[in-house]
Amino acid sequence: MELFGLYHYWTFAVLLMIGFYAVIAKSNLVKKLIGLYIFQSAVFLLYITMDKVDGGTAPIIQDGVTGQVFSNPIPQVLILTAIVVGISTTALGLAIVIRIKEAYGTIEEHEVREMDHRVA
Amino acid sequence: MVNLFAMFLLTLLIITAVAIVRTKDLFVAVMLTGIFSLLMSANFFILDAADVALTEAAIGAGITTVLLLGALALTAERERPVSAPRWLPLVVVAITAVVMIYATFDKPRLGDPLAPVHQHVAPWYLEMTPVLIGIPNVVTAILGSFRGYDTLGELIVIFTACIGVLFLLGVPRGEGHQPPGNGAAPPDVALSHHLIPRVVGRLIFPFIVLFGLYVQFHGEFGPGGGFQGGAIIAAGIVLYTLLEGENSSFSAVPRWTLVAMAAGGAILYGAVGIAGMVMGGNFLNYSVLSNDPVLGQQMGILIIEAGVGITVCGALLTIFHVINAREHC
């Protein structure tokens, strides 16, 4: 049981690093953005993991029911808005990638860099 | 049993993430990203975060996939192989992962009611929401009222991102413009020649929008609110656009309406705050909006949630259309 209590955090660490690996090791810019997406999802998982209370339920108060235990609503509020902001920033990143494709004809980072060197 | 299922889902998440990073086919990677979001949403639900699960399902699995696919159509379908294997990044992430896993042994275990995060201000919110706001959903109460400043800020971030995408990819040419050589056939008949998507899509489209409106306005009582409702309605209109083509979508919801929605929602939110100031309270204090402070809070939350929904819907659709219109240039 003790082991299960930390499994969510381990998943968070592994997912965060998988996403980070894609950001630093992959050359394709869309792949980098997908890596960033995995990275931020891992952070969301960390926050939501912290909101759980044993025997708790979603923080929606029902009339006439007493003695309910509720999970912590604050991480939920933070992550709810963060998800929508996350998609907005991903869209902005995609727009930049599209412009890079139009300017360089490629979305591979090493090819873009080579072209820059050739000009310089 | 639930614990075992949660572990199963988390393991699936890791497997999916590894598959996303390993595949060279970007189309496969995007599809797996959709699955990843759906699994993440199920995890959030198991962890009692119903509102977050709804948001992730609508935005992560729905809108993100569509935007990524739109970007793929403009860039490349496949990743080019990199000549030299990159060991350094692998070593760096492996070491960091080990360090982080080592650090988790100091974390309170899952669901510990004595964890520090549950001691600070959360009990106060849970206790005072029925008294001060009088709505069942504590998440909506915090989002709309207790931390209304944060939400206004987030909304402006979304609006700014929308403006940024418009600046980067430009406002597409007018509706009447057609690329030469296509004659009478518009280039964007989209999916309308596929029988099953057309029939099923047309059938479920009104229900998606209806469900979006329900989620939007039921957010004070159950999981839902502006972020989810706006995203679901946007997803419904995206589906309509994919089925019927850009032009018929624009004749239903004109382009200028979308930009006006993205700005108008944020303005509506701010206007509620200023109305509170005019009526003698602080910025975004809804209690003064009505003689009964609790009723005022509920009115305020209803209006700002509508503002959130309008901005989210408008911004997401603007981004979608701008990326989509680029394909025909």
CSV table of C-alpha atoms in Angstrom, one decimal:
chain,number,residue,atom,x,y,z
A,1,MET,CA,0.0,0.0,0.0
A,2,GLU,CA,2.9,2.3,0.9
A,3,LEU,CA,4.2,1.6,-2.6
A,4,PHE,CA,1.0,2.6,-4.3
A,5,GLY,CA,1.0,5.9,-2.4
A,6,LEU,CA,4.0,7.0,-4.4
A,7,TYR,CA,3.3,5.4,-7.8
A,8,HIS,CA,1.5,8.6,-9.0
A,9,TYR,CA,4.6,10.7,-8.2
A,10,TRP,CA,6.9,8.2,-10.0
A,11,THR,CA,4.6,8.3,-13.0
A,12,PHE,CA,4.9,12.1,-12.8
A,13,ALA,CA,8.7,12.0,-12.7
A,14,VAL,CA,8.9,9.5,-15.6
A,15,LEU,CA,6.4,11.4,-17.8
A,16,LEU,CA,8.1,14.7,-17.1
A,17,MET,CA,11.4,13.3,-18.2
A,18,ILE,CA,10.0,11.6,-21.3
A,19,GLY,CA,8.6,14.9,-22.4
A,20,PHE,CA,11.8,16.7,-21.6
A,21,TYR,CA,13.8,14.1,-23.6
A,22,ALA,CA,11.6,14.9,-26.6
A,23,VAL,CA,12.2,18.6,-26.1
A,24,ILE,CA,16.0,18.3,-25.9
A,25,ALA,CA,16.8,15.3,-28.1
A,26,LYS,CA,14.4,15.4,-31.0
A,27,SER,CA,15.2,17.6,-33.9
A,28,ASN,CA,11.7,17.9,-35.3
A,29,LEU,CA,9.9,21.0,-34.0
A,30,VAL,CA,6.4,19.5,-33.9
A,31,LYS,CA,7.8,16.6,-31.9
A,32,LYS,CA,9.4,19.1,-29.5
A,33,LEU,CA,6.0,20.7,-29.0
A,34,ILE,CA,4.4,17.3,-28.4
A,35,GLY,CA,7.2,16.7,-25.9
A,36,LEU,CA,6.4,20.0,-24.2
A,37,TYR,CA,2.7,18.9,-24.1
A,38,ILE,CA,3.7,15.7,-22.3
A,39,PHE,CA,5.9,17.7,-20.0
A,40,GLN,CA,3.0,20.0,-19.0
A,41,SER,CA,0.6,17.1,-18.6
A,42,ALA,CA,3.0,15.6,-16.2
A,43,VAL,CA,2.9,18.8,-14.1
A,44,PHE,CA,-0.9,18.7,-14.2
A,45,LEU,CA,-0.8,15.1,-12.9
A,46,LEU,CA,1.5,16.2,-10.0
A,47,TYR,CA,-0.9,18.9,-8.9
A,48,ILE,CA,-4.0,16.7,-9.2
A,49,THR,CA,-2.3,13.9,-7.3
A,50,MET,CA,-1.8,16.2,-4.4
A,51,ASP,CA,-5.6,17.1,-4.2
A,52,LYS,CA,-6.7,13.6,-3.4
A,53,VAL,CA,-7.9,12.9,0.1
A,54,ASP,CA,-8.6,9.3,1.3
A,55,GLY,CA,-12.3,8.5,1.1
A,56,GLY,CA,-12.9,11.9,-0.4
A,57,THR,CA,-15.1,12.8,-3.3
A,58,ALA,CA,-15.2,15.6,-5.9
A,59,PRO,CA,-15.7,19.0,-4.1
A,60,ILE,CA,-19.4,19.4,-4.9
A,61,ILE,CA,-21.4,20.0,-1.8
A,62,GLN,CA,-24.7,18.2,-1.7
A,63,ASP,CA,-27.7,19.4,0.3
A,64,GLY,CA,-28.6,17.2,3.2
A,65,VAL,CA,-25.5,15.0,3.1
A,66,THR,CA,-23.3,15.5,6.1
A,67,GLY,CA,-20.0,14.2,7.0
A,68,GLN,CA,-18.6,14.1,3.5
A,69,VAL,CA,-14.9,14.3,2.9
A,70,PHE,CA,-13.9,16.5,-0.1
A,71,SER,CA,-10.8,16.4,-2.1
A,72,ASN,CA,-8.8,19.7,-2.2
A,73,PRO,CA,-10.4,22.1,-4.7
A,74,ILE,CA,-7.5,24.5,-5.1
A,75,PRO,CA,-5.1,22.4,-7.3
A,76,GLN,CA,-8.2,21.6,-9.4
A,77,VAL,CA,-8.8,25.3,-10.0
A,78,LEU,CA,-5.2,25.9,-10.9
A,79,ILE,CA,-4.9,23.1,-13.3
A,80,LEU,CA,-8.3,23.7,-14.9
A,81,THR,CA,-7.2,27.1,-16.1
A,82,ALA,CA,-3.7,25.8,-16.8
A,83,ILE,CA,-5.0,23.3,-19.3
A,84,VAL,CA,-6.7,26.0,-21.4
A,85,VAL,CA,-3.7,28.2,-21.2
A,86,GLY,CA,-1.6,25.2,-22.2
A,87,ILE,CA,-3.5,24.7,-25.4
A,88,SER,CA,-3.2,28.4,-26.2
A,89,THR,CA,0.6,28.4,-25.8
A,90,THR,CA,0.8,25.1,-27.8
A,91,ALA,CA,-1.2,26.8,-30.6
A,92,LEU,CA,1.2,29.8,-30.5
A,93,GLY,CA,4.2,27.4,-30.8
A,94,LEU,CA,2.5,25.6,-33.8
A,95,ALA,CA,2.0,29.0,-35.5
A,96,ILE,CA,5.7,29.7,-35.1
A,97,VAL,CA,6.6,26.3,-36.5
A,98,ILE,CA,4.4,26.9,-39.5
A,99,ARG,CA,6.2,30.2,-40.1
A,100,ILE,CA,9.6,28.4,-39.8
A,101,LYS,CA,8.4,25.8,-42.3
A,102,GLU,CA,7.4,28.6,-44.8
A,103,ALA,CA,10.7,30.5,-44.3
A,104,TYR,CA,13.1,27.5,-44.3
A,105,GLY,CA,11.2,24.7,-46.0
A,106,THR,CA,11.9,22.4,-43.2
A,107,ILE,CA,10.9,21.9,-39.5
A,108,GLU,CA,14.1,19.9,-38.5
A,109,GLU,CA,16.1,21.9,-36.1
A,110,HIS,CA,19.5,20.8,-37.4
A,111,GLU,CA,18.6,21.7,-41.0
A,112,VAL,CA,17.4,25.1,-40.0
A,113,ARG,CA,20.7,25.6,-38.1
A,114,GLU,CA,22.8,24.5,-41.1
A,115,MET,CA,21.0,27.0,-43.3
A,116,ASP,CA,21.6,29.8,-40.8
A,117,HIS,CA,25.3,28.9,-40.8
A,118,ARG,CA,25.5,28.9,-44.5
A,119,VAL,CA,24.1,32.4,-44.7
A,120,ALA,CA,26.3,33.7,-41.9
B,1,MET,CA,-9.6,-2.3,-6.9
B,2,VAL,CA,-9.7,1.4,-7.9
B,3,ASN,CA,-6.0,1.6,-6.9
B,4,LEU,CA,-5.1,-1.2,-9.2
B,5,PHE,CA,-7.1,0.4,-12.0
B,6,ALA,CA,-5.3,3.7,-11.4
B,7,MET,CA,-1.9,2.0,-11.5
B,8,PHE,CA,-3.0,0.3,-14.8
B,9,LEU,CA,-4.0,3.7,-16.3
B,10,LEU,CA,-0.7,5.3,-15.1
B,11,THR,CA,1.3,2.5,-16.7
B,12,LEU,CA,-0.6,2.9,-19.9
B,13,LEU,CA,0.2,6.7,-19.8
B,14,ILE,CA,3.9,6.0,-19.6
B,15,ILE,CA,3.7,3.4,-22.4
B,16,THR,CA,1.8,5.9,-24.6
B,17,ALA,CA,4.3,8.7,-23.9
B,18,VAL,CA,7.2,6.4,-24.8
B,19,ALA,CA,5.4,5.4,-28.0
B,20,ILE,CA,4.8,9.1,-28.9
B,21,VAL,CA,8.5,10.0,-28.5
B,22,ARG,CA,9.7,6.9,-30.4
B,23,THR,CA,7.6,6.9,-33.4
B,24,LYS,CA,8.9,8.6,-36.5
B,25,ASP,CA,5.5,9.1,-38.0
B,26,LEU,CA,4.1,12.4,-36.8
B,27,PHE,CA,0.5,11.5,-37.7
B,28,VAL,CA,0.8,8.5,-35.4
B,29,ALA,CA,2.4,10.7,-32.7
B,30,VAL,CA,-0.6,13.1,-32.8
B,31,MET,CA,-3.2,10.3,-32.6
B,32,LEU,CA,-1.3,8.9,-29.7
B,33,THR,CA,-1.4,12.3,-28.1
B,34,GLY,CA,-5.2,12.2,-28.2
B,35,ILE,CA,-5.1,8.8,-26.5
B,36,PHE,CA,-2.6,10.2,-23.9
B,37,SER,CA,-5.0,13.0,-23.1
B,38,LEU,CA,-8.0,10.7,-22.7
B,39,LEU,CA,-6.0,8.5,-20.3
B,40,MET,CA,-4.9,11.6,-18.4
B,41,SER,CA,-8.5,12.6,-18.2
B,42,ALA,CA,-9.5,9.2,-16.7
B,43,ASN,CA,-6.7,9.6,-14.2
B,44,PHE,CA,-7.9,13.0,-13.2
B,45,PHE,CA,-11.4,11.6,-12.7
B,46,ILE,CA,-10.1,8.8,-10.4
B,47,LEU,CA,-8.3,11.5,-8.4
B,48,ASP,CA,-11.7,13.3,-7.7
B,49,ALA,CA,-11.0,16.1,-10.1
B,50,ALA,CA,-14.2,15.9,-12.2
B,51,ASP,CA,-13.9,19.5,-13.5
B,52,VAL,CA,-10.3,19.0,-14.6
B,53,ALA,CA,-11.2,15.7,-16.2
B,54,LEU,CA,-13.9,17.3,-18.3
B,55,THR,CA,-11.5,20.1,-19.4
B,56,GLU,CA,-8.8,17.7,-20.3
B,57,ALA,CA,-11.2,15.5,-22.3
B,58,ALA,CA,-12.6,18.5,-24.2
B,59,ILE,CA,-9.4,20.4,-24.8
B,60,GLY,CA,-6.6,17.8,-24.7
B,61,ALA,CA,-8.3,15.0,-26.6
B,62,GLY,CA,-10.4,17.2,-28.8
B,63,ILE,CA,-9.0,20.6,-29.7
B,64,THR,CA,-5.3,19.8,-29.3
B,65,THR,CA,-5.5,16.9,-31.7
B,66,VAL,CA,-7.2,19.0,-34.4
B,67,LEU,CA,-4.7,21.9,-34.0
B,68,LEU,CA,-1.8,19.5,-34.3
B,69,LEU,CA,-3.2,17.8,-37.3
B,70,GLY,CA,-3.8,21.2,-38.9
B,71,ALA,CA,-0.2,22.1,-38.3
B,72,LEU,CA,1.0,18.7,-39.7
B,73,ALA,CA,-0.9,19.3,-42.9
B,74,LEU,CA,1.2,22.5,-43.3
B,75,THR,CA,4.6,21.1,-42.3
B,76,ALA,CA,5.7,17.5,-42.5
B,77,GLU,CA,4.1,14.1,-41.9
B,78,ARG,CA,7.3,12.3,-41.0
B,79,GLU,CA,10.3,13.1,-38.8
B,80,ARG,CA,13.7,12.9,-40.5
B,81,PRO,CA,16.2,10.5,-38.9
B,82,VAL,CA,19.0,12.1,-37.1
B,83,SER,CA,22.4,10.7,-38.0
B,84,ALA,CA,24.2,10.4,-34.7
B,85,PRO,CA,22.5,8.8,-31.7
B,86,ARG,CA,22.1,11.2,-28.9
B,87,TRP,CA,23.3,9.7,-25.7
B,88,LEU,CA,23.8,12.8,-23.7
B,89,PRO,CA,20.1,13.8,-23.4
B,90,LEU,CA,19.2,10.2,-22.5
B,91,VAL,CA,21.8,10.2,-19.7
B,92,VAL,CA,20.6,13.6,-18.5
B,93,VAL,CA,16.9,12.7,-18.3
B,94,ALA,CA,17.7,9.3,-16.7
B,95,ILE,CA,19.7,10.9,-13.9
B,96,THR,CA,17.1,13.6,-13.4
B,97,ALA,CA,14.3,11.0,-13.2
B,98,VAL,CA,16.2,9.0,-10.6
B,99,VAL,CA,16.8,12.1,-8.5
B,100,MET,CA,13.1,13.0,-8.7
B,101,ILE,CA,12.0,9.5,-7.8
B,102,TYR,CA,14.4,9.6,-4.9
B,103,ALA,CA,12.8,12.9,-3.8
B,104,THR,CA,9.3,11.5,-3.9
B,105,PHE,CA,10.1,9.3,-0.9
B,106,ASP,CA,9.7,12.5,1.2
B,107,LYS,CA,6.3,13.2,-0.3
B,108,PRO,CA,3.2,12.5,1.7
B,109,ARG,CA,1.6,9.3,0.4
B,110,LEU,CA,-1.5,9.6,-1.9
B,111,GLY,CA,-4.6,10.7,-0.1
B,112,ASP,CA,-3.0,11.5,3.2
B,113,PRO,CA,-5.5,13.9,4.9
B,114,LEU,CA,-2.7,15.3,7.0
B,115,ALA,CA,-0.6,16.4,4.0
B,116,PRO,CA,0.4,20.1,4.3
B,117,VAL,CA,-1.4,21.0,1.1
B,118,HIS,CA,-4.8,20.2,2.8
B,119,GLN,CA,-4.0,22.3,5.9
B,120,HIS,CA,-3.7,25.8,4.6
B,121,VAL,CA,-6.6,27.6,3.0
B,122,ALA,CA,-8.6,24.7,1.4
B,123,PRO,CA,-10.7,23.9,4.5
B,124,TRP,CA,-11.7,27.5,4.7
B,125,TYR,CA,-12.9,27.5,1.1
B,126,LEU,CA,-14.8,24.2,1.7
B,127,GLU,CA,-16.4,25.6,4.8
B,128,MET,CA,-17.2,29.1,3.6
B,129,THR,CA,-18.5,28.4,0.1
B,130,PRO,CA,-22.0,27.5,1.2
B,131,VAL,CA,-22.1,30.5,3.4
B,132,LEU,CA,-20.6,33.2,1.2
B,133,ILE,CA,-21.4,32.0,-2.3
B,134,GLY,CA,-24.2,29.4,-1.8
B,135,ILE,CA,-23.4,27.2,-4.8
B,136,PRO,CA,-22.6,23.5,-4.5
B,137,ASN,CA,-19.5,23.3,-6.8
B,138,VAL,CA,-16.5,24.6,-4.7
B,139,VAL,CA,-14.2,24.5,-7.7
B,140,THR,CA,-16.4,27.0,-9.6
B,141,ALA,CA,-16.8,29.2,-6.5
B,142,ILE,CA,-13.0,29.5,-6.1
B,143,LEU,CA,-12.5,29.9,-9.9
B,144,GLY,CA,-15.1,32.6,-10.3
B,145,SER,CA,-15.1,34.5,-7.0
B,146,PHE,CA,-12.4,33.8,-4.4
B,147,ARG,CA,-9.7,33.8,-7.1
B,148,GLY,CA,-11.4,35.8,-9.7
B,149,TYR,CA,-8.3,37.8,-10.4
B,150,ASP,CA,-6.3,34.7,-11.4
B,151,THR,CA,-9.1,33.6,-13.8
B,152,LEU,CA,-9.3,37.0,-15.4
B,153,GLY,CA,-5.5,36.9,-15.9
B,154,GLU,CA,-5.7,33.4,-17.5
B,155,LEU,CA,-8.4,34.6,-19.8
B,156,ILE,CA,-6.3,37.5,-20.9
B,157,VAL,CA,-3.4,35.0,-21.5
B,158,ILE,CA,-5.7,33.0,-23.8
B,159,PHE,CA,-6.8,36.1,-25.6
B,160,THR,CA,-3.2,37.2,-26.0
B,161,ALA,CA,-2.2,33.8,-27.5
B,162,CYS,CA,-5.1,34.1,-29.9
B,163,ILE,CA,-3.8,37.6,-31.0
B,164,GLY,CA,-0.3,36.2,-31.2
B,165,VAL,CA,-1.4,33.4,-33.6
B,166,LEU,CA,-3.3,36.0,-35.7
B,167,PHE,CA,-0.2,38.1,-35.9
B,168,LEU,CA,2.0,35.2,-36.9
B,169,LEU,CA,-0.2,33.6,-39.5
B,170,GLY,CA,-2.2,36.7,-40.5
B,171,VAL,CA,-5.8,37.2,-41.0
B,172,PRO,CA,-6.7,35.0,-44.0
B,173,ARG,CA,-8.0,36.6,-47.2
B,174,GLY,CA,-11.7,37.3,-47.6
B,175,GLU,CA,-14.3,34.7,-47.9
B,176,GLY,CA,-14.8,35.3,-51.6
B,177,HIS,CA,-11.3,34.4,-52.4
B,178,GLN,CA,-10.7,31.1,-54.1
B,179,PRO,CA,-7.3,29.7,-55.2
B,180,PRO,CA,-7.1,29.8,-59.0
B,181,GLY,CA,-7.8,26.7,-61.1
B,182,ASN,CA,-10.4,25.2,-58.9
B,183,GLY,CA,-13.4,26.5,-60.8
B,184,ALA,CA,-16.7,25.8,-59.3
B,185,ALA,CA,-15.6,23.2,-56.9
B,186,PRO,CA,-14.6,24.8,-53.6
B,187,PRO,CA,-11.3,23.5,-52.2
B,188,ASP,CA,-12.7,22.8,-48.8
B,189,VAL,CA,-15.4,20.2,-49.3
B,190,ALA,CA,-13.6,18.5,-46.3
B,191,LEU,CA,-15.1,15.3,-45.1
B,192,SER,CA,-18.5,15.8,-46.8
B,193,HIS,CA,-17.9,13.0,-49.3
B,194,HIS,CA,-17.5,10.4,-46.6
B,195,LEU,CA,-20.9,9.0,-45.8
B,196,ILE,CA,-20.5,7.9,-42.1
B,197,PRO,CA,-18.8,11.0,-40.7
B,198,ARG,CA,-21.4,13.2,-42.6
B,199,VAL,CA,-24.4,11.3,-41.3
B,200,VAL,CA,-23.2,10.8,-37.7
B,201,GLY,CA,-21.6,14.2,-37.5
B,202,ARG,CA,-24.8,16.0,-38.6
B,203,LEU,CA,-26.7,13.9,-36.1
B,204,ILE,CA,-24.6,14.6,-33.1
B,205,PHE,CA,-23.6,18.2,-33.8
B,206,PRO,CA,-26.7,19.8,-32.2
B,207,PHE,CA,-26.3,17.6,-29.2
B,208,ILE,CA,-22.6,18.6,-28.8
B,209,VAL,CA,-23.6,22.2,-28.7
B,210,LEU,CA,-26.5,21.6,-26.4
B,211,PHE,CA,-24.2,19.6,-24.0
B,212,GLY,CA,-21.7,22.5,-24.2
B,213,LEU,CA,-24.4,25.0,-23.1
B,214,TYR,CA,-25.5,22.6,-20.3
B,215,VAL,CA,-21.9,22.3,-19.1
B,216,GLN,CA,-21.5,26.1,-19.3
B,217,PHE,CA,-24.5,27.0,-17.3
B,218,HIS,CA,-24.6,24.0,-15.0
B,219,GLY,CA,-21.1,24.8,-13.8
B,220,GLU,CA,-22.3,26.1,-10.5
B,221,PHE,CA,-24.0,22.9,-9.5
B,222,GLY,CA,-22.0,20.2,-11.1
B,223,PRO,CA,-18.6,19.7,-12.9
B,224,GLY,CA,-18.4,22.3,-15.6
B,225,GLY,CA,-18.1,26.0,-16.3
B,226,GLY,CA,-16.9,28.4,-18.9
B,227,PHE,CA,-13.6,26.8,-19.8
B,228,GLN,CA,-15.2,23.4,-20.4
B,229,GLY,CA,-18.4,24.7,-22.0
B,230,GLY,CA,-16.5,27.0,-24.4
B,231,ALA,CA,-14.2,24.2,-25.4
B,232,ILE,CA,-17.0,21.8,-26.0
B,233,ILE,CA,-18.9,24.2,-28.2
B,234,ALA,CA,-15.7,25.1,-30.1
B,235,ALA,CA,-15.1,21.3,-30.6
B,236,GLY,CA,-18.7,21.0,-32.0
B,237,ILE,CA,-18.2,23.9,-34.4
B,238,VAL,CA,-14.8,22.4,-35.5
B,239,LEU,CA,-16.6,19.2,-36.3
B,240,TYR,CA,-19.1,21.1,-38.3
B,241,THR,CA,-16.3,22.9,-40.2
B,242,LEU,CA,-14.6,19.6,-41.0
B,243,LEU,CA,-17.8,18.2,-42.3
B,244,GLU,CA,-19.3,21.1,-44.2
B,245,GLY,CA,-16.1,23.1,-45.2
B,246,GLU,CA,-14.9,26.5,-44.1
B,247,ASN,CA,-17.3,28.5,-46.2
B,248,SER,CA,-20.5,27.1,-44.7
B,249,SER,CA,-19.0,27.4,-41.3
B,250,PHE,CA,-18.2,31.0,-41.8
B,251,SER,CA,-21.7,31.7,-43.1
B,252,ALA,CA,-23.0,30.2,-39.8
B,253,VAL,CA,-20.4,31.9,-37.5
B,254,PRO,CA,-18.7,34.8,-39.4
B,255,ARG,CA,-15.0,35.3,-38.9
B,256,TRP,CA,-15.3,38.8,-37.3
B,257,THR,CA,-17.7,37.3,-34.7
B,258,LEU,CA,-15.0,34.9,-33.5
B,259,VAL,CA,-12.5,37.6,-32.9
B,260,ALA,CA,-15.2,39.8,-31.3
B,261,MET,CA,-16.1,36.8,-29.1
B,262,ALA,CA,-12.4,36.3,-28.0
B,263,ALA,CA,-12.2,40.0,-27.0
B,264,GLY,CA,-15.8,40.4,-25.8
B,265,GLY,CA,-15.7,37.6,-23.2
B,266,ALA,CA,-12.7,39.1,-21.5
B,267,ILE,CA,-14.3,42.6,-21.6
B,268,LEU,CA,-17.5,41.2,-20.1
B,269,TYR,CA,-15.5,39.7,-17.3
B,270,GLY,CA,-13.7,43.0,-16.7
B,271,ALA,CA,-17.0,44.9,-16.9
B,272,VAL,CA,-18.4,42.8,-14.1
B,273,GLY,CA,-15.4,43.7,-12.0
B,274,ILE,CA,-15.8,47.4,-12.8
B,275,ALA,CA,-19.6,47.3,-12.1
B,276,GLY,CA,-18.7,46.0,-8.7
B,277,MET,CA,-16.4,49.0,-8.2
B,278,VAL,CA,-19.1,51.4,-9.4
B,279,MET,CA,-21.6,50.0,-6.9
B,280,GLY,CA,-19.2,50.5,-4.0
B,281,GLY,CA,-17.2,47.3,-3.7
B,282,ASN,CA,-13.8,46.2,-4.7
B,283,PHE,CA,-12.8,45.1,-8.2
B,284,LEU,CA,-14.4,41.7,-8.9
B,285,ASN,CA,-16.3,41.7,-5.6
B,286,TYR,CA,-19.7,40.5,-6.7
B,287,SER,CA,-21.5,40.8,-3.3
B,288,VAL,CA,-22.5,44.4,-4.1
B,289,LEU,CA,-24.2,43.5,-7.4
B,290,SER,CA,-27.4,42.7,-5.5
B,291,ASN,CA,-29.1,43.6,-2.2
B,292,ASP,CA,-28.5,40.0,-1.1
B,293,PRO,CA,-24.7,39.4,-1.1
B,294,VAL,CA,-25.0,35.7,-1.8
B,295,LEU,CA,-27.3,36.3,-4.8
B,296,GLY,CA,-24.9,39.0,-6.0
B,297,GLN,CA,-22.1,36.4,-5.9
B,298,GLN,CA,-24.1,33.9,-7.8
B,299,MET,CA,-25.0,36.5,-10.5
B,300,GLY,CA,-21.4,37.6,-10.8
B,301,ILE,CA,-20.2,34.0,-11.2
B,302,LEU,CA,-22.8,33.3,-13.8
B,303,ILE,CA,-21.8,36.3,-15.9
B,304,ILE,CA,-18.1,35.9,-15.6
B,305,GLU,CA,-18.4,32.2,-16.5
B,306,ALA,CA,-20.3,33.3,-19.6
B,307,GLY,CA,-17.5,35.7,-20.4
B,308,VAL,CA,-14.9,32.9,-19.9
B,309,GLY,CA,-16.9,30.6,-22.2
B,310,ILE,CA,-17.3,33.2,-24.9
B,311,THR,CA,-13.6,34.0,-24.9
B,312,VAL,CA,-12.4,30.4,-24.8
B,313,CYS,CA,-14.8,29.4,-27.7
B,314,GLY,CA,-13.9,32.4,-29.8
B,315,ALA,CA,-10.1,32.1,-29.2
B,316,LEU,CA,-10.0,28.4,-29.9
B,317,LEU,CA,-12.1,28.7,-33.1
B,318,THR,CA,-10.0,31.7,-34.3
B,319,ILE,CA,-6.8,29.7,-33.9
B,320,PHE,CA,-8.3,26.7,-35.6
B,321,HIS,CA,-9.6,28.8,-38.6
B,322,VAL,CA,-6.3,30.7,-39.0
B,323,ILE,CA,-4.2,27.5,-39.1
B,324,ASN,CA,-6.8,25.8,-41.4
B,325,ALA,CA,-7.0,28.8,-43.8
B,326,ARG,CA,-3.2,28.8,-44.2
B,327,GLU,CA,-3.5,25.4,-46.0
B,328,HIS,CA,-5.4,27.0,-48.9
B,329,CYS,CA,-3.0,29.8,-49.5
